[in-house]
Amino acid sequence: MKTLEQFACKPETVLASTSWYLADLGEARGKQELFTKQSPQKLKVLREHALIESAVSSNRIEGVTVDQARVATVIFGKSVLRDRDEEEVRGYRDALKLLHEQGAKTELITAAISRFAGPFRVSDLQRQCPGVSVDLIRQVLKNLRSSGRVKCLGRGQSAEWQRTAKWK
């Protein structure tokens, strides 16, 4: 954390150890992109394993336990659930799925906004992002407005929005 504070102060020089860490991060990112392209099936298995571990660990905190032999079936399958604990784990999976879908849609909205050179309306975003609810579009605009990245140029359904200098 202290390293980031040093960068915020725009230092004259960068410590050698910090530059090594930055170089390692750059190299790791390149390897990650290569791995994503070359081994999608391995990545899928890792993603599934992470989801299982996350669901089990998160629910264990709340005292919810599921038989290890049934965990993958409960999370990925369509089997009949045996008890309340299995319902909790399945609910966790559904919540994560919703969060990931909403995140992807939020990125879609943000990308659409970045393509507008001037003012735009919610209806313009609806055309650019089919399948995304008006409520989510408005929520994203509200969040972007509170961070100062967009501003509203009116009121009501015909209000126009515009990116600000803080957009980047």
PDB file of C-alpha atoms in Angstrom:
ATOM      1  CA  MET A   1       0.000   0.000   0.000  1.00  0.00           C
ATOM      2  CA  LYS A   2       2.860   2.357   0.760  1.00  0.00           C
ATOM      3  CA  THR A   3       4.202   1.815  -2.762  1.00  0.00           C
ATOM      4  CA  LEU A   4       0.989   3.151  -4.290  1.00  0.00           C
ATOM      5  CA  GLU A   5       1.168   6.196  -2.019  1.00  0.00           C
ATOM      6  CA  GLN A   6       4.686   6.845  -3.327  1.00  0.00           C
ATOM      7  CA  PHE A   7       3.428   6.736  -6.916  1.00  0.00           C
ATOM      8  CA  ALA A   8       0.640   9.181  -6.055  1.00  0.00           C
ATOM      9  CA  CYS A   9       3.317  11.693  -4.993  1.00  0.00           C
ATOM     10  CA  LYS A  10       5.006  11.353  -8.418  1.00  0.00           C
ATOM     11  CA  PRO A  11       8.451  10.346  -7.195  1.00  0.00           C
ATOM     12  CA  GLU A  12      11.606  11.361  -9.016  1.00  0.00           C
ATOM     13  CA  THR A  13      12.850   7.760  -9.049  1.00  0.00           C
ATOM     14  CA  VAL A  14      11.318   4.336  -8.634  1.00  0.00           C
ATOM     15  CA  LEU A  15      12.884   1.883  -6.224  1.00  0.00           C
ATOM     16  CA  ALA A  16      14.563  -1.087  -7.895  1.00  0.00           C
ATOM     17  CA  SER A  17      12.457  -3.546  -5.904  1.00  0.00           C
ATOM     18  CA  THR A  18       9.273  -1.781  -7.039  1.00  0.00           C
ATOM     19  CA  SER A  19      10.343  -1.882 -10.674  1.00  0.00           C
ATOM     20  CA  TRP A  20      11.040  -5.616 -10.322  1.00  0.00           C
ATOM     21  CA  TYR A  21       7.534  -6.166  -8.974  1.00  0.00           C
ATOM     22  CA  LEU A  22       6.048  -4.145 -11.837  1.00  0.00           C
ATOM     23  CA  ALA A  23       8.058  -6.152 -14.366  1.00  0.00           C
ATOM     24  CA  ASP A  24       6.870  -9.396 -12.763  1.00  0.00           C
ATOM     25  CA  LEU A  25       3.272  -8.187 -12.968  1.00  0.00           C
ATOM     26  CA  GLY A  26       3.673  -7.363 -16.651  1.00  0.00           C
ATOM     27  CA  GLU A  27       5.156 -10.772 -17.343  1.00  0.00           C
ATOM     28  CA  ALA A  28       2.376 -12.509 -15.398  1.00  0.00           C
ATOM     29  CA  ARG A  29      -0.259 -10.632 -17.370  1.00  0.00           C
ATOM     30  CA  GLY A  30       1.289 -11.784 -20.642  1.00  0.00           C
ATOM     31  CA  LYS A  31       1.334 -15.366 -19.401  1.00  0.00           C
ATOM     32  CA  GLN A  32      -2.287 -15.065 -18.283  1.00  0.00           C
ATOM     33  CA  GLU A  33      -3.398 -13.940 -21.752  1.00  0.00           C
ATOM     34  CA  LEU A  34      -1.405 -16.746 -23.361  1.00  0.00           C
ATOM     35  CA  PHE A  35      -2.855 -19.320 -20.952  1.00  0.00           C
ATOM     36  CA  THR A  36      -6.392 -18.041 -21.614  1.00  0.00           C
ATOM     37  CA  LYS A  37      -5.955 -18.496 -25.360  1.00  0.00           C
ATOM     38  CA  GLN A  38      -4.117 -21.825 -25.292  1.00  0.00           C
ATOM     39  CA  SER A  39      -5.852 -23.678 -22.466  1.00  0.00           C
ATOM     40  CA  PRO A  40      -9.528 -22.719 -22.251  1.00  0.00           C
ATOM     41  CA  GLN A  41     -10.520 -26.167 -20.940  1.00  0.00           C
ATOM     42  CA  LYS A  42      -8.000 -25.947 -18.070  1.00  0.00           C
ATOM     43  CA  LEU A  43      -9.244 -22.463 -17.297  1.00  0.00           C
ATOM     44  CA  LYS A  44     -12.833 -23.758 -17.189  1.00  0.00           C
ATOM     45  CA  VAL A  45     -11.849 -26.458 -14.682  1.00  0.00           C
ATOM     46  CA  LEU A  46     -10.030 -23.891 -12.532  1.00  0.00           C
ATOM     47  CA  ARG A  47     -13.043 -21.558 -12.654  1.00  0.00           C
ATOM     48  CA  GLU A  48     -15.369 -24.376 -11.591  1.00  0.00           C
ATOM     49  CA  HIS A  49     -13.032 -25.376  -8.771  1.00  0.00           C
ATOM     50  CA  ALA A  50     -12.863 -21.753  -7.566  1.00  0.00           C
ATOM     51  CA  LEU A  51     -16.661 -21.531  -7.600  1.00  0.00           C
ATOM     52  CA  ILE A  52     -16.982 -24.729  -5.566  1.00  0.00           C
ATOM     53  CA  GLU A  53     -14.396 -23.607  -3.014  1.00  0.00           C
ATOM     54  CA  SER A  54     -15.988 -20.171  -2.734  1.00  0.00           C
ATOM     55  CA  ALA A  55     -19.475 -21.579  -2.221  1.00  0.00           C
ATOM     56  CA  VAL A  56     -18.345 -24.158   0.341  1.00  0.00           C
ATOM     57  CA  SER A  57     -16.161 -21.710   2.303  1.00  0.00           C
ATOM     58  CA  SER A  58     -18.697 -18.910   2.312  1.00  0.00           C
ATOM     59  CA  ASN A  59     -21.483 -21.178   3.480  1.00  0.00           C
ATOM     60  CA  ARG A  60     -19.267 -22.875   6.066  1.00  0.00           C
ATOM     61  CA  ILE A  61     -18.858 -19.471   7.746  1.00  0.00           C
ATOM     62  CA  GLU A  62     -22.615 -19.472   8.282  1.00  0.00           C
ATOM     63  CA  GLY A  63     -22.610 -23.037   9.599  1.00  0.00           C
ATOM     64  CA  VAL A  64     -23.933 -24.561   6.380  1.00  0.00           C
ATOM     65  CA  THR A  65     -22.280 -27.819   5.366  1.00  0.00           C
ATOM     66  CA  VAL A  66     -22.862 -30.103   2.412  1.00  0.00           C
ATOM     67  CA  ASP A  67     -21.487 -33.602   1.853  1.00  0.00           C
ATOM     68  CA  GLN A  68     -18.278 -33.291  -0.203  1.00  0.00           C
ATOM     69  CA  ALA A  69     -19.475 -35.972  -2.608  1.00  0.00           C
ATOM     70  CA  ARG A  70     -22.559 -33.873  -3.482  1.00  0.00           C
ATOM     71  CA  VAL A  71     -21.038 -30.385  -3.627  1.00  0.00           C
ATOM     72  CA  ALA A  72     -20.335 -30.350  -7.378  1.00  0.00           C
ATOM     73  CA  THR A  73     -23.755 -31.879  -8.114  1.00  0.00           C
ATOM     74  CA  VAL A  74     -25.509 -29.277  -5.964  1.00  0.00           C
ATOM     75  CA  ILE A  75     -23.631 -26.379  -7.549  1.00  0.00           C
ATOM     76  CA  PHE A  76     -23.565 -27.456 -11.203  1.00  0.00           C
ATOM     77  CA  GLY A  77     -26.277 -30.072 -11.466  1.00  0.00           C
ATOM     78  CA  LYS A  78     -30.031 -29.969 -11.598  1.00  0.00           C
ATOM     79  CA  SER A  79     -30.489 -32.629  -8.967  1.00  0.00           C
ATOM     80  CA  VAL A  80     -33.238 -32.572  -6.385  1.00  0.00           C
ATOM     81  CA  LEU A  81     -31.915 -30.861  -3.284  1.00  0.00           C
ATOM     82  CA  ARG A  82     -31.987 -32.927  -0.115  1.00  0.00           C
ATOM     83  CA  ASP A  83     -32.056 -30.275   2.602  1.00  0.00           C
ATOM     84  CA  ARG A  84     -31.883 -26.592   3.476  1.00  0.00           C
ATOM     85  CA  ASP A  85     -28.077 -26.584   3.470  1.00  0.00           C
ATOM     86  CA  GLU A  86     -28.008 -27.685  -0.165  1.00  0.00           C
ATOM     87  CA  GLU A  87     -30.537 -24.959  -0.993  1.00  0.00           C
ATOM     88  CA  GLU A  88     -28.223 -22.393   0.614  1.00  0.00           C
ATOM     89  CA  VAL A  89     -25.259 -23.526  -1.484  1.00  0.00           C
ATOM     90  CA  ARG A  90     -27.340 -23.466  -4.673  1.00  0.00           C
ATOM     91  CA  GLY A  91     -28.574 -19.982  -3.735  1.00  0.00           C
ATOM     92  CA  TYR A  92     -24.972 -18.812  -3.366  1.00  0.00           C
ATOM     93  CA  ARG A  93     -24.246 -20.102  -6.867  1.00  0.00           C
ATOM     94  CA  ASP A  94     -27.263 -18.245  -8.254  1.00  0.00           C
ATOM     95  CA  ALA A  95     -26.218 -15.032  -6.525  1.00  0.00           C
ATOM     96  CA  LEU A  96     -22.707 -15.253  -8.002  1.00  0.00           C
ATOM     97  CA  LYS A  97     -24.143 -15.933 -11.446  1.00  0.00           C
ATOM     98  CA  LEU A  98     -26.357 -12.857 -11.163  1.00  0.00           C
ATOM     99  CA  LEU A  99     -23.426 -10.696 -10.069  1.00  0.00           C
ATOM    100  CA  HIS A 100     -21.279 -11.865 -12.976  1.00  0.00           C
ATOM    101  CA  GLU A 101     -24.071 -11.307 -15.498  1.00  0.00           C
ATOM    102  CA  GLN A 102     -24.778  -7.841 -14.117  1.00  0.00           C
ATOM    103  CA  GLY A 103     -21.060  -7.035 -14.234  1.00  0.00           C
ATOM    104  CA  ALA A 104     -20.876  -8.025 -17.889  1.00  0.00           C
ATOM    105  CA  LYS A 105     -23.933  -5.914 -18.697  1.00  0.00           C
ATOM    106  CA  THR A 106     -22.461  -2.974 -16.787  1.00  0.00           C
ATOM    107  CA  GLU A 107     -19.313  -3.228 -18.904  1.00  0.00           C
ATOM    108  CA  LEU A 108     -21.480  -3.313 -22.032  1.00  0.00           C
ATOM    109  CA  ILE A 109     -23.265  -0.111 -20.965  1.00  0.00           C
ATOM    110  CA  THR A 110     -19.987   1.619 -20.115  1.00  0.00           C
ATOM    111  CA  ALA A 111     -18.523   0.638 -23.488  1.00  0.00           C
ATOM    112  CA  ALA A 112     -21.622   2.010 -25.242  1.00  0.00           C
ATOM    113  CA  ILE A 113     -21.303   5.305 -23.375  1.00  0.00           C
ATOM    114  CA  SER A 114     -17.657   5.611 -24.411  1.00  0.00           C
ATOM    115  CA  ARG A 115     -18.708   5.483 -28.084  1.00  0.00           C
ATOM    116  CA  PHE A 116     -20.880   8.604 -27.796  1.00  0.00           C
ATOM    117  CA  ALA A 117     -18.996  11.766 -28.741  1.00  0.00           C
ATOM    118  CA  GLY A 118     -21.689  14.129 -27.480  1.00  0.00           C
ATOM    119  CA  PRO A 119     -24.882  14.010 -25.451  1.00  0.00           C
ATOM    120  CA  PHE A 120     -26.933  10.813 -25.394  1.00  0.00           C
ATOM    121  CA  ARG A 121     -30.207   9.574 -23.903  1.00  0.00           C
ATOM    122  CA  VAL A 122     -31.199   6.437 -22.037  1.00  0.00           C
ATOM    123  CA  SER A 123     -33.087   5.356 -25.160  1.00  0.00           C
ATOM    124  CA  ASP A 124     -29.814   5.563 -27.127  1.00  0.00           C
ATOM    125  CA  LEU A 125     -28.212   3.199 -24.612  1.00  0.00           C
ATOM    126  CA  GLN A 126     -31.191   0.842 -24.889  1.00  0.00           C
ATOM    127  CA  ARG A 127     -30.614   0.593 -28.643  1.00  0.00           C
ATOM    128  CA  GLN A 128     -26.876   0.039 -28.123  1.00  0.00           C
ATOM    129  CA  CYS A 129     -27.415  -2.578 -25.377  1.00  0.00           C
ATOM    130  CA  PRO A 130     -30.334  -4.837 -26.298  1.00  0.00           C
ATOM    131  CA  GLY A 131     -31.357  -7.169 -23.518  1.00  0.00           C
ATOM    132  CA  VAL A 132     -30.195  -4.806 -20.769  1.00  0.00           C
ATOM    133  CA  SER A 133     -32.937  -3.459 -18.523  1.00  0.00           C
ATOM    134  CA  VAL A 134     -33.671   0.249 -18.284  1.00  0.00           C
ATOM    135  CA  ASP A 135     -33.283  -0.033 -14.517  1.00  0.00           C
ATOM    136  CA  LEU A 136     -29.707  -1.303 -14.854  1.00  0.00           C
ATOM    137  CA  ILE A 137     -28.872   1.427 -17.391  1.00  0.00           C
ATOM    138  CA  ARG A 138     -30.177   4.067 -14.978  1.00  0.00           C
ATOM    139  CA  GLN A 139     -28.288   2.497 -12.082  1.00  0.00           C
ATOM    140  CA  VAL A 140     -25.028   2.566 -14.060  1.00  0.00           C
ATOM    141  CA  LEU A 141     -25.635   6.194 -15.064  1.00  0.00           C
ATOM    142  CA  LYS A 142     -26.346   7.090 -11.437  1.00  0.00           C
ATOM    143  CA  ASN A 143     -23.095   5.438 -10.311  1.00  0.00           C
ATOM    144  CA  LEU A 144     -21.126   7.162 -13.063  1.00  0.00           C
ATOM    145  CA  ARG A 145     -22.709  10.497 -12.145  1.00  0.00           C
ATOM    146  CA  SER A 146     -21.799  10.089  -8.468  1.00  0.00           C
ATOM    147  CA  SER A 147     -18.176   9.426  -9.479  1.00  0.00           C
ATOM    148  CA  GLY A 148     -18.231  12.509 -11.729  1.00  0.00           C
ATOM    149  CA  ARG A 149     -17.709  10.614 -14.971  1.00  0.00           C
ATOM    150  CA  VAL A 150     -21.028  11.675 -16.565  1.00  0.00           C
ATOM    151  CA  LYS A 151     -23.450  14.509 -15.984  1.00  0.00           C
ATOM    152  CA  CYS A 152     -27.162  14.818 -16.585  1.00  0.00           C
ATOM    153  CA  LEU A 153     -28.281  17.693 -18.821  1.00  0.00           C
ATOM    154  CA  GLY A 154     -31.987  17.679 -18.015  1.00  0.00           C
ATOM    155  CA  ARG A 155     -34.787  15.880 -16.251  1.00  0.00           C
ATOM    156  CA  GLY A 156     -37.239  13.134 -17.072  1.00  0.00           C
ATOM    157  CA  GLN A 157     -37.210  10.558 -19.839  1.00  0.00           C
ATOM    158  CA  SER A 158     -35.889  12.992 -22.439  1.00  0.00           C
ATOM    159  CA  ALA A 159     -32.910  14.021 -20.291  1.00  0.00           C
ATOM    160  CA  GLU A 160     -29.581  13.950 -22.023  1.00  0.00           C
ATOM    161  CA  TRP A 161     -26.366  12.678 -20.505  1.00  0.00           C
ATOM    162  CA  GLN A 162     -22.815  13.547 -21.359  1.00  0.00           C
ATOM    163  CA  ARG A 163     -19.393  12.242 -20.438  1.00  0.00           C
ATOM    164  CA  THR A 164     -17.190  14.580 -18.400  1.00  0.00           C
ATOM    165  CA  ALA A 165     -13.467  15.201 -18.392  1.00  0.00           C
ATOM    166  CA  LYS A 166     -13.152  12.560 -15.628  1.00  0.00           C
ATOM    167  CA  TRP A 167     -14.364   9.851 -18.044  1.00  0.00           C
ATOM    168  CA  LYS A 168     -10.921   8.385 -18.642  1.00  0.00           C
TER     169      LYS A 168
END
